[in-house]
Amino acid sequence: MKTPEIVLDDATGAPVKITVLRPSNFHAHFRRDALMRAVTPLQLRGYKYVLAMPNTGPIRAIAEAHTYYDELMRIADEEGSDKLSGILMTLYHTADITPAVIEQIAKQKIVRAVKHYPTHRPGQEGTTGSGFGRPLEEAGEMLRAMEETGVPLLGHFESVEDNDGRMLPHSEREGYFVDNYLWGLRDKYPKLRICFEHCSTRKGVEFVKADSSGRTVCTITPQHLWFTADDFGRYSWRNHLRCMPYVKTEDDREAVTDLATSGDMRAIAGDDTAPHLSAAKDKPFEQAACGCYLPHAIALYVAKFIKRGATNPQDAMNSYEHFACLNGPRFWGLPVPADDDTVTIRYETRRDIPEPTPVPEDNDFVIPLGWTAGSDKLKIGYALD
Ligand SMILES: [Zn+2]
C-alpha cells in the first residue's frame, strides 16, 4: 500500500479514514508497579518503537534499566503488543554516568541514551523527578565519551535559577537555558548528538534549526501543538494540562508547530506522556503533579496536522509520516516501518477522548488530557482504529 492513504467524506471533503505507516513515540514515562501495569498497554498501543524515560525513582545504572525493561516487555507480551518492534531506554543523568558507562551503553541495544533533567536544590520545583542530577558543566568527561561513541544526550532543557541564584518563573526557564548553556554546549562538543526534548519555545526551535549536520534534533509533544499557557485559564481540566515545560506564547506555539508540520528531519514525535494518579492532579493548580497522560497522542497529532494542512490533507499526512514514523527511527538508527506496517485513524467524535484508566490497586484513575465529565471535554475528532 502507498501511504498515507486518505479517504475523504463525500459531502464535506474532510478526511474520515487515514492509513499511515506505524508511528513511534520517542518520549514516554511508564512509572512503576500498579500504575505501570495500568497504563503500559495503552501507552504502547499502535506504536512501532517507544523510548521510555523513567523519572520516578531515577534509573542510573544499565542493570537497573534492564530490569525495568523486562517489566515493560512482560506487560507488552501479556497484552499482545505484537506490532511493537522495540522499547528503548535512557539512564538519568547523574554523577554515576562515567565514560565507562557511556561505553557500555554504546555496546548494548536496550539503553540508548542519557537523559538530563533540570538541576536544582531540594525543595525547589523543576519537574517530576528532577533535582537528582549533575549540571552539564560538570559532566565534561561524560560528554566527550558521548561524542566519541555517538550515544545521544537527551535534555529537559530548563534552568530553575539564573546565574545569580534567583528563581526563574516557569515561562523563562527554557529560553534562559538555551541562551546561557545550550549554545555553549553545542560549540564545546560539536560532535555531541543532542535531542532537545519537548521543545516548547521559538528559542529552542532556532537552536535546533541552526544545526544542519543531523546531530541536533528535538521531540515535540501534541499538547505543545494544541495549547499555550493561556489555556490554563480556559478549561475545567486545566490541572491535567499542567506539564513542564509548557508553551508560553502563541508565537512559541507557532514556531513549534511550523517545525513539527514541516516534515523537517530534525523534528520527532515524542509525546511526553506522563501519567499521574488523579489524587496527585486533584490539587490547587500550582501543586498539581506535572505531566499529561496521553493514550490518545496519535489522534492528537493527526488532528493537528490535518487542521494545519486543511487545504491539502495528503501533504499534511506526508509531513506527519516524516515526523511520527520516519524521523525518529532514522535518528536512532532503527529500521523504518515496512510499507505494509500501518495504522488507521478514523474520524470519531464520541470516543475520541478515552475514558479514565482505572488503577484498581491504588483505588484511583489516571485521567487522559482533555477528559472531563463536564461539558468542556476536548474535541479531537479522530481516534486510532
Ligand atoms: Zn518527560
PDB file of N, CA, C and O and ligand atoms in Angstrom, residues 27-29 53 55 115 117 127-128 156 197-198 244 271-274, ligand 1:
ATOM      1  N   HIS A  27       9.380   9.590  23.506  1.00  0.00           N
ATOM      2  CA  HIS A  27       9.467  10.207  24.849  1.00  0.00           C
ATOM      3  C   HIS A  27       8.243   9.764  25.651  1.00  0.00           C
ATOM      4  O   HIS A  27       7.158  10.318  25.482  1.00  0.00           O
ATOM      5  N   ALA A  28       8.424   8.778  26.516  1.00  0.00           N
ATOM      6  CA  ALA A  28       7.278   8.279  27.293  1.00  0.00           C
ATOM      7  C   ALA A  28       7.710   7.918  28.708  1.00  0.00           C
ATOM      8  O   ALA A  28       8.836   7.464  28.937  1.00  0.00           O
ATOM      9  N   HIS A  29       6.796   8.139  29.640  1.00  0.00           N
ATOM     10  CA  HIS A  29       7.019   7.751  31.041  1.00  0.00           C
ATOM     11  C   HIS A  29       6.013   6.668  31.406  1.00  0.00           C
ATOM     12  O   HIS A  29       4.814   6.840  31.191  1.00  0.00           O
ATOM     13  N   MET A  53      11.573   6.797  29.500  1.00  0.00           N
ATOM     14  CA  MET A  53      12.482   7.635  30.300  1.00  0.00           C
ATOM     15  C   MET A  53      12.039   7.624  31.748  1.00  0.00           C
ATOM     16  O   MET A  53      11.363   8.544  32.197  1.00  0.00           O
ATOM     17  N   ASN A  55      11.532   8.381  35.376  1.00  0.00           N
ATOM     18  CA  ASN A  55      11.963   9.505  36.224  1.00  0.00           C
ATOM     19  C   ASN A  55      11.311   9.490  37.603  1.00  0.00           C
ATOM     20  O   ASN A  55      11.521  10.384  38.402  1.00  0.00           O
ATOM     21  N   LYS A 115      19.530  10.896  29.758  1.00  0.00           N
ATOM     22  CA  LYS A 115      18.544  11.990  29.809  1.00  0.00           C
ATOM     23  C   LYS A 115      18.921  12.951  30.925  1.00  0.00           C
ATOM     24  O   LYS A 115      19.038  12.555  32.086  1.00  0.00           O
ATOM     25  N   TYR A 117      18.029  16.127  33.302  1.00  0.00           N
ATOM     26  CA  TYR A 117      16.894  16.852  33.896  1.00  0.00           C
ATOM     27  C   TYR A 117      17.386  18.144  34.527  1.00  0.00           C
ATOM     28  O   TYR A 117      18.572  18.259  34.859  1.00  0.00           O
ATOM     29  N   THR A 127      10.576  19.654  37.679  1.00  0.00           N
ATOM     30  CA  THR A 127       9.505  18.858  37.083  1.00  0.00           C
ATOM     31  C   THR A 127       9.506  17.518  37.783  1.00  0.00           C
ATOM     32  O   THR A 127      10.309  17.298  38.698  1.00  0.00           O
ATOM     33  N   THR A 128       8.631  16.603  37.375  1.00  0.00           N
ATOM     34  CA  THR A 128       8.574  15.294  38.009  1.00  0.00           C
ATOM     35  C   THR A 128       9.953  14.646  38.000  1.00  0.00           C
ATOM     36  O   THR A 128      10.563  14.498  36.940  1.00  0.00           O
ATOM     37  N   HIS A 156      15.902  17.698  29.117  1.00  0.00           N
ATOM     38  CA  HIS A 156      14.836  18.604  29.564  1.00  0.00           C
ATOM     39  C   HIS A 156      15.583  19.897  29.874  1.00  0.00           C
ATOM     40  O   HIS A 156      16.145  20.058  30.951  1.00  0.00           O
ATOM     41  N   GLU A 197      14.441  17.697  24.207  1.00  0.00           N
ATOM     42  CA  GLU A 197      13.141  17.074  24.491  1.00  0.00           C
ATOM     43  C   GLU A 197      12.046  18.130  24.674  1.00  0.00           C
ATOM     44  O   GLU A 197      12.290  19.204  25.205  1.00  0.00           O
ATOM     45  N   HIS A 198      10.846  17.766  24.252  1.00  0.00           N
ATOM     46  CA  HIS A 198       9.644  18.623  24.341  1.00  0.00           C
ATOM     47  C   HIS A 198       9.964  20.095  24.154  1.00  0.00           C
ATOM     48  O   HIS A 198       9.684  20.925  25.010  1.00  0.00           O
ATOM     49  N   MET A 244       5.629  20.408  32.477  1.00  0.00           N
ATOM     50  CA  MET A 244       6.825  21.244  32.339  1.00  0.00           C
ATOM     51  C   MET A 244       7.707  20.650  31.261  1.00  0.00           C
ATOM     52  O   MET A 244       8.014  19.468  31.336  1.00  0.00           O
ATOM     53  N   ASP A 271       5.747  12.214  22.813  1.00  0.00           N
ATOM     54  CA  ASP A 271       4.580  12.901  23.389  1.00  0.00           C
ATOM     55  C   ASP A 271       4.759  13.293  24.859  1.00  0.00           C
ATOM     56  O   ASP A 271       3.999  14.063  25.392  1.00  0.00           O
ATOM     57  N   ASP A 272       5.783  12.731  25.525  1.00  0.00           N
ATOM     58  CA  ASP A 272       5.992  13.018  26.956  1.00  0.00           C
ATOM     59  C   ASP A 272       4.784  12.597  27.784  1.00  0.00           C
ATOM     60  O   ASP A 272       4.444  13.260  28.770  1.00  0.00           O
ATOM     61  N   THR A 273       4.130  11.517  27.384  1.00  0.00           N
ATOM     62  CA  THR A 273       3.014  11.023  28.203  1.00  0.00           C
ATOM     63  C   THR A 273       3.547  10.724  29.596  1.00  0.00           C
ATOM     64  O   THR A 273       4.561  10.042  29.759  1.00  0.00           O
ATOM     65  N   ALA A 274       2.889  11.310  30.607  1.00  0.00           N
ATOM     66  CA  ALA A 274       3.431  11.271  31.969  1.00  0.00           C
ATOM     67  C   ALA A 274       2.279  11.087  32.959  1.00  0.00           C
ATOM     68  O   ALA A 274       1.814  12.039  33.561  1.00  0.00           O
TER      69      ALA A 274
HETATM   70 ZN    ZN B   1       9.321  13.745  30.044  1.00  0.00          ZN
END
